[in-house]
Amino acid sequence: MNSAYHRRVPSVIELANATSKQLWGTSSALLVPVGSTEQHGPHLPLDTDTRIATAVARALADRLSGPSEPVWRVAPAIGYGASGEHESFDGTVSVGTAALELLLVEFGRSASRWASRLVFVNGHGGNVEALAAATALLRYEGRDAGWCSCSVPGADAHAGHTETSVLLHISPQDVRTGEWVPGNSAPLRELMPELRRGGVAAVSEVGVLGDPTTATAADGARIFADMVEGCLRGIERWAPDRNGMLT
């Protein structure tokens, strides 16, 4: 995966490039990137979470392909999420948990009419509550749905080393290295009380939780590979928990 993220190259794995005729009569499964439009400090684009989720979904579709397997396709990303904690910063657009949950449920009900399996690939931590509730309901209704997160052990919280490194790997031209500055690197558990009261702005003037200045493309390649492998293991194992999460 490289800077080709923004160059729209026709691909058979992308749902948007397929025709209805191509899908008819096939065994198709669907990967749905779920991200956000929210501030990521002065150095990363607002769609960082969406970019990461989309890149992971595309890598998963490539890895899951096989002659005897369903055709895995990547849906156009859901690019708005529950990002209320970032609304003190310009550019953030949050639809909230309730609206996102309803969207995911209706999306799943509709897509499941033709897709044999549905996986939401999540790129934003604030979406977890909506994903868990929506996927649990879809499964209760008899639809074969699950979700996984683009997360790795030891990651910092927001726009720091982890996300900046991944963006240096998948979209290096869009990382403003001349603008990056360290943020609040305290453990998230220590920040949560103030975060809940006042959002990210209450704990970081620059909107960064972590240190992006240490990021490298090499670290990004490794972290990205771990994200893909984590989701891949969950999908191949296919043992969703009671909230539909694939672990």
Short mmCIF file of C-alpha atoms in Angstrom, two decimals:
data_model
loop_
_atom_site.label_atom_id
_atom_site.label_comp_id
_atom_site.label_asym_id
_atom_site.label_seq_id
_atom_site.Cartn_x
_atom_site.Cartn_y
_atom_site.Cartn_z
CA MET A 1 0.00 0.00 0.00
CA ASN A 2 1.41 3.41 -0.93
CA SER A 3 0.46 6.87 -2.04
CA ALA A 4 -1.96 5.42 -4.61
CA TYR A 5 -4.72 5.89 -2.03
CA HIS A 6 -6.11 8.97 -3.79
CA ARG A 7 -5.58 7.82 -7.37
CA ARG A 8 -8.84 6.13 -8.25
CA VAL A 9 -7.75 3.10 -10.24
CA PRO A 10 -10.60 0.81 -11.37
CA SER A 11 -10.49 -2.43 -9.39
CA VAL A 12 -12.75 -5.44 -9.36
CA ILE A 13 -12.68 -5.44 -5.55
CA GLU A 14 -14.30 -2.01 -5.28
CA LEU A 15 -18.08 -2.14 -5.11
CA ALA A 16 -18.34 1.31 -6.69
CA ASN A 17 -16.61 0.05 -9.84
CA ALA A 18 -18.84 -3.01 -10.26
CA THR A 19 -22.10 -3.22 -12.15
CA SER A 20 -25.25 -4.89 -10.90
CA LYS A 21 -24.90 -7.45 -13.68
CA GLN A 22 -21.41 -8.37 -12.47
CA LEU A 23 -22.76 -9.03 -8.98
CA TRP A 24 -25.83 -11.00 -10.03
CA GLY A 25 -25.54 -14.71 -9.33
CA THR A 26 -22.16 -14.42 -7.60
CA SER A 27 -21.24 -15.20 -4.02
CA SER A 28 -20.21 -11.79 -2.74
CA ALA A 29 -19.07 -10.65 0.70
CA LEU A 30 -18.67 -7.01 1.63
CA LEU A 31 -16.07 -5.03 3.56
CA VAL A 32 -17.33 -1.63 4.70
CA PRO A 33 -14.77 0.95 5.88
CA VAL A 34 -16.18 3.10 8.70
CA GLY A 35 -14.22 6.22 9.56
CA SER A 36 -14.73 9.83 10.54
CA THR A 37 -14.25 13.43 9.48
CA GLU A 38 -12.47 15.01 12.42
CA GLN A 39 -9.41 17.02 13.34
CA HIS A 40 -6.13 15.16 13.50
CA GLY A 41 -3.85 17.92 14.70
CA PRO A 42 -2.22 20.49 12.42
CA HIS A 43 -0.44 17.86 10.32
CA LEU A 44 -2.93 15.12 9.31
CA PRO A 45 -6.01 15.35 7.07
CA LEU A 46 -9.52 15.30 8.49
CA ASP A 47 -10.25 11.94 6.82
CA THR A 48 -7.31 10.13 8.43
CA ASP A 49 -9.49 7.47 10.10
CA THR A 50 -11.41 6.89 6.88
CA ARG A 51 -8.20 6.56 4.86
CA ILE A 52 -6.80 3.98 7.24
CA ALA A 53 -10.03 1.94 7.34
CA THR A 54 -10.28 2.01 3.54
CA ALA A 55 -6.66 0.98 3.05
CA VAL A 56 -7.06 -1.89 5.52
CA ALA A 57 -10.29 -3.03 3.83
CA ARG A 58 -8.61 -3.05 0.41
CA ALA A 59 -5.68 -5.07 1.75
CA LEU A 60 -8.12 -7.52 3.34
CA ALA A 61 -10.02 -7.95 0.08
CA ASP A 62 -6.76 -8.81 -1.67
CA ARG A 63 -5.78 -11.30 1.04
CA LEU A 64 -9.20 -12.96 1.23
CA SER A 65 -9.46 -13.62 -2.50
CA GLY A 66 -9.38 -17.24 -3.56
CA PRO A 67 -10.86 -19.51 -6.25
CA SER A 68 -13.26 -21.20 -3.84
CA GLU A 69 -14.02 -18.16 -1.69
CA PRO A 70 -16.73 -15.51 -2.04
CA VAL A 71 -15.68 -12.41 -3.93
CA TRP A 72 -14.85 -9.83 -1.26
CA ARG A 73 -15.66 -6.31 -2.34
CA VAL A 74 -14.92 -3.00 -0.64
CA ALA A 75 -17.86 -0.64 -0.28
CA PRO A 76 -17.47 3.14 -0.51
CA ALA A 77 -16.47 4.28 2.97
CA ILE A 78 -18.83 5.64 5.57
CA GLY A 79 -16.86 8.80 6.24
CA TYR A 80 -18.77 10.36 9.13
CA GLY A 81 -18.83 8.95 12.63
CA ALA A 82 -19.31 9.72 16.30
CA SER A 83 -16.67 12.41 16.85
CA GLY A 84 -18.24 14.72 19.40
CA GLU A 85 -15.03 14.87 21.44
CA HIS A 86 -13.36 16.73 18.53
CA GLU A 87 -16.05 19.32 17.84
CA SER A 88 -14.05 22.15 19.43
CA PHE A 89 -11.82 21.99 16.34
CA ASP A 90 -12.79 23.36 12.94
CA GLY A 91 -13.46 20.82 10.22
CA THR A 92 -14.89 18.14 12.49
CA VAL A 93 -18.29 16.80 11.41
CA SER A 94 -19.90 14.36 13.83
CA VAL A 95 -23.21 12.55 13.30
CA GLY A 96 -23.21 11.03 16.79
CA THR A 97 -23.70 7.50 18.03
CA ALA A 98 -27.46 7.21 17.52
CA ALA A 99 -27.40 8.36 13.90
CA LEU A 100 -24.39 6.19 13.07
CA GLU A 101 -26.00 3.14 14.65
CA LEU A 102 -29.17 3.64 12.59
CA LEU A 103 -27.14 4.11 9.40
CA LEU A 104 -25.15 0.92 10.02
CA VAL A 105 -28.31 -1.09 10.72
CA GLU A 106 -30.07 0.11 7.57
CA PHE A 107 -26.90 -0.34 5.53
CA GLY A 108 -26.56 -3.91 6.78
CA ARG A 109 -30.20 -4.78 6.18
CA SER A 110 -30.00 -3.57 2.61
CA ALA A 111 -26.58 -4.97 1.69
CA SER A 112 -27.44 -8.36 3.19
CA ARG A 113 -30.08 -8.84 0.51
CA TRP A 114 -27.28 -9.75 -1.90
CA ALA A 115 -24.06 -9.98 0.15
CA SER A 116 -23.53 -13.31 1.90
CA ARG A 117 -21.37 -11.77 4.64
CA LEU A 118 -20.75 -8.24 5.88
CA VAL A 119 -17.75 -6.86 7.78
CA PHE A 120 -17.50 -3.29 9.04
CA VAL A 121 -13.82 -2.22 9.19
CA ASN A 122 -13.59 0.49 11.82
CA GLY A 123 -11.00 3.26 11.83
CA HIS A 124 -12.29 5.46 14.69
CA GLY A 125 -12.59 4.53 18.36
CA GLY A 126 -15.62 6.75 18.87
CA ASN A 127 -17.62 4.53 16.52
CA VAL A 128 -17.36 1.41 18.67
CA GLU A 129 -20.60 1.87 20.62
CA ALA A 130 -22.63 2.30 17.43
CA LEU A 131 -20.88 -0.61 15.70
CA ALA A 132 -21.45 -2.97 18.61
CA ALA A 133 -25.16 -2.14 18.91
CA ALA A 134 -25.83 -2.18 15.15
CA THR A 135 -23.95 -5.40 14.46
CA ALA A 136 -25.53 -7.17 17.42
CA LEU A 137 -28.98 -6.26 16.06
CA LEU A 138 -28.10 -7.36 12.52
CA ARG A 139 -26.91 -10.71 13.84
CA TYR A 140 -30.04 -11.06 15.99
CA GLU A 141 -32.05 -10.55 12.82
CA GLY A 142 -30.20 -13.42 11.17
CA ARG A 143 -27.70 -11.50 9.06
CA ASP A 144 -24.10 -12.71 8.89
CA ALA A 145 -22.37 -9.53 10.02
CA GLY A 146 -19.30 -8.68 12.06
CA TRP A 147 -16.85 -5.87 12.67
CA CYS A 148 -13.16 -5.39 13.34
CA SER A 149 -11.02 -2.43 14.35
CA CYS A 150 -7.87 -0.99 12.80
CA SER A 151 -6.12 -1.02 16.14
CA VAL A 152 -2.83 -2.40 17.42
CA PRO A 153 -1.44 -2.98 20.92
CA GLY A 154 0.58 -0.09 22.30
CA ALA A 155 -0.85 2.53 19.94
CA ASP A 156 -1.06 6.12 21.13
CA ALA A 157 -4.47 7.72 21.24
CA HIS A 158 -4.87 10.30 18.47
CA ALA A 159 -2.78 11.82 15.67
CA GLY A 160 0.44 10.78 17.38
CA HIS A 161 3.16 8.34 16.41
CA THR A 162 0.78 5.54 15.38
CA GLU A 163 -1.60 7.31 12.99
CA THR A 164 1.08 9.61 11.62
CA SER A 165 3.33 6.65 10.82
CA VAL A 166 0.50 4.85 9.02
CA LEU A 167 -0.30 7.96 6.98
CA LEU A 168 3.40 8.30 6.08
CA HIS A 169 3.05 4.78 4.69
CA ILE A 170 -0.25 5.06 2.79
CA SER A 171 -0.49 8.81 2.00
CA PRO A 172 2.94 10.38 2.58
CA GLN A 173 2.23 13.39 0.39
CA ASP A 174 -0.59 14.45 2.72
CA VAL A 175 1.35 14.48 5.99
CA ARG A 176 2.43 18.03 6.81
CA THR A 177 5.67 17.22 8.59
CA GLY A 178 6.51 20.91 8.89
CA GLU A 179 3.40 21.37 11.03
CA TRP A 180 3.64 18.42 13.40
CA VAL A 181 4.12 19.07 17.10
CA PRO A 182 4.00 16.81 20.15
CA GLY A 183 0.70 16.62 21.99
CA ASN A 184 -0.36 15.28 25.35
CA SER A 185 1.32 11.89 25.83
CA ALA A 186 -0.20 11.02 29.21
CA PRO A 187 -1.91 7.59 29.35
CA LEU A 188 -5.45 7.74 28.03
CA ARG A 189 -6.87 6.38 31.29
CA GLU A 190 -5.51 9.46 33.07
CA LEU A 191 -7.01 11.80 30.50
CA MET A 192 -10.46 10.23 30.28
CA PRO A 193 -12.20 12.21 33.08
CA GLU A 194 -11.22 15.56 31.55
CA LEU A 195 -11.81 14.23 28.02
CA ARG A 196 -15.37 13.29 28.93
CA ARG A 197 -16.00 16.74 30.41
CA GLY A 198 -14.40 18.93 27.75
CA GLY A 199 -13.36 16.82 24.78
CA VAL A 200 -9.90 16.62 23.27
CA ALA A 201 -9.41 20.39 23.44
CA ALA A 202 -9.50 20.15 27.23
CA VAL A 203 -6.34 18.02 27.28
CA SER A 204 -4.51 19.14 24.13
CA GLU A 205 -4.52 22.57 22.51
CA VAL A 206 -3.21 21.11 19.24
CA GLY A 207 -5.64 18.17 19.20
CA VAL A 208 -2.87 15.57 19.42
CA LEU A 209 -2.61 12.77 21.98
CA GLY A 210 0.86 11.36 21.48
CA ASP A 211 3.99 12.45 19.62
CA PRO A 212 3.83 12.52 15.82
CA THR A 213 7.39 13.85 15.50
CA THR A 214 8.77 10.35 16.06
CA ALA A 215 6.70 8.83 13.21
CA THR A 216 8.33 7.03 10.29
CA ALA A 217 7.06 5.34 7.14
CA ALA A 218 8.86 2.15 8.16
CA ASP A 219 6.95 2.07 11.45
CA GLY A 220 3.79 2.82 9.47
CA ALA A 221 4.32 -0.17 7.20
CA ARG A 222 4.74 -2.44 10.21
CA ILE A 223 1.74 -1.01 12.07
CA PHE A 224 -0.42 -1.19 8.96
CA ALA A 225 0.53 -4.84 8.41
CA ASP A 226 -0.43 -5.59 12.03
CA MET A 227 -3.81 -3.90 11.52
CA VAL A 228 -4.49 -6.03 8.45
CA GLU A 229 -3.33 -9.23 10.14
CA GLY A 230 -5.51 -8.58 13.19
CA CYS A 231 -8.64 -8.12 11.11
CA LEU A 232 -7.72 -11.00 8.82
CA ARG A 233 -7.42 -13.43 11.73
CA GLY A 234 -10.80 -12.37 13.04
CA ILE A 235 -12.50 -12.76 9.66
CA GLU A 236 -10.92 -16.14 8.92
CA ARG A 237 -11.79 -17.42 12.40
CA TRP A 238 -15.31 -15.95 12.19
CA ALA A 239 -16.41 -16.21 15.79
CA PRO A 240 -18.16 -12.86 16.47
CA ASP A 241 -18.69 -12.05 20.12
CA ARG A 242 -22.09 -10.98 21.44
CA ASN A 243 -21.55 -7.51 19.95
CA GLY A 244 -20.43 -8.88 16.59
CA MET A 245 -16.75 -8.02 17.09
CA LEU A 246 -14.29 -10.32 15.34
CA THR A 247 -11.31 -11.13 17.53
#
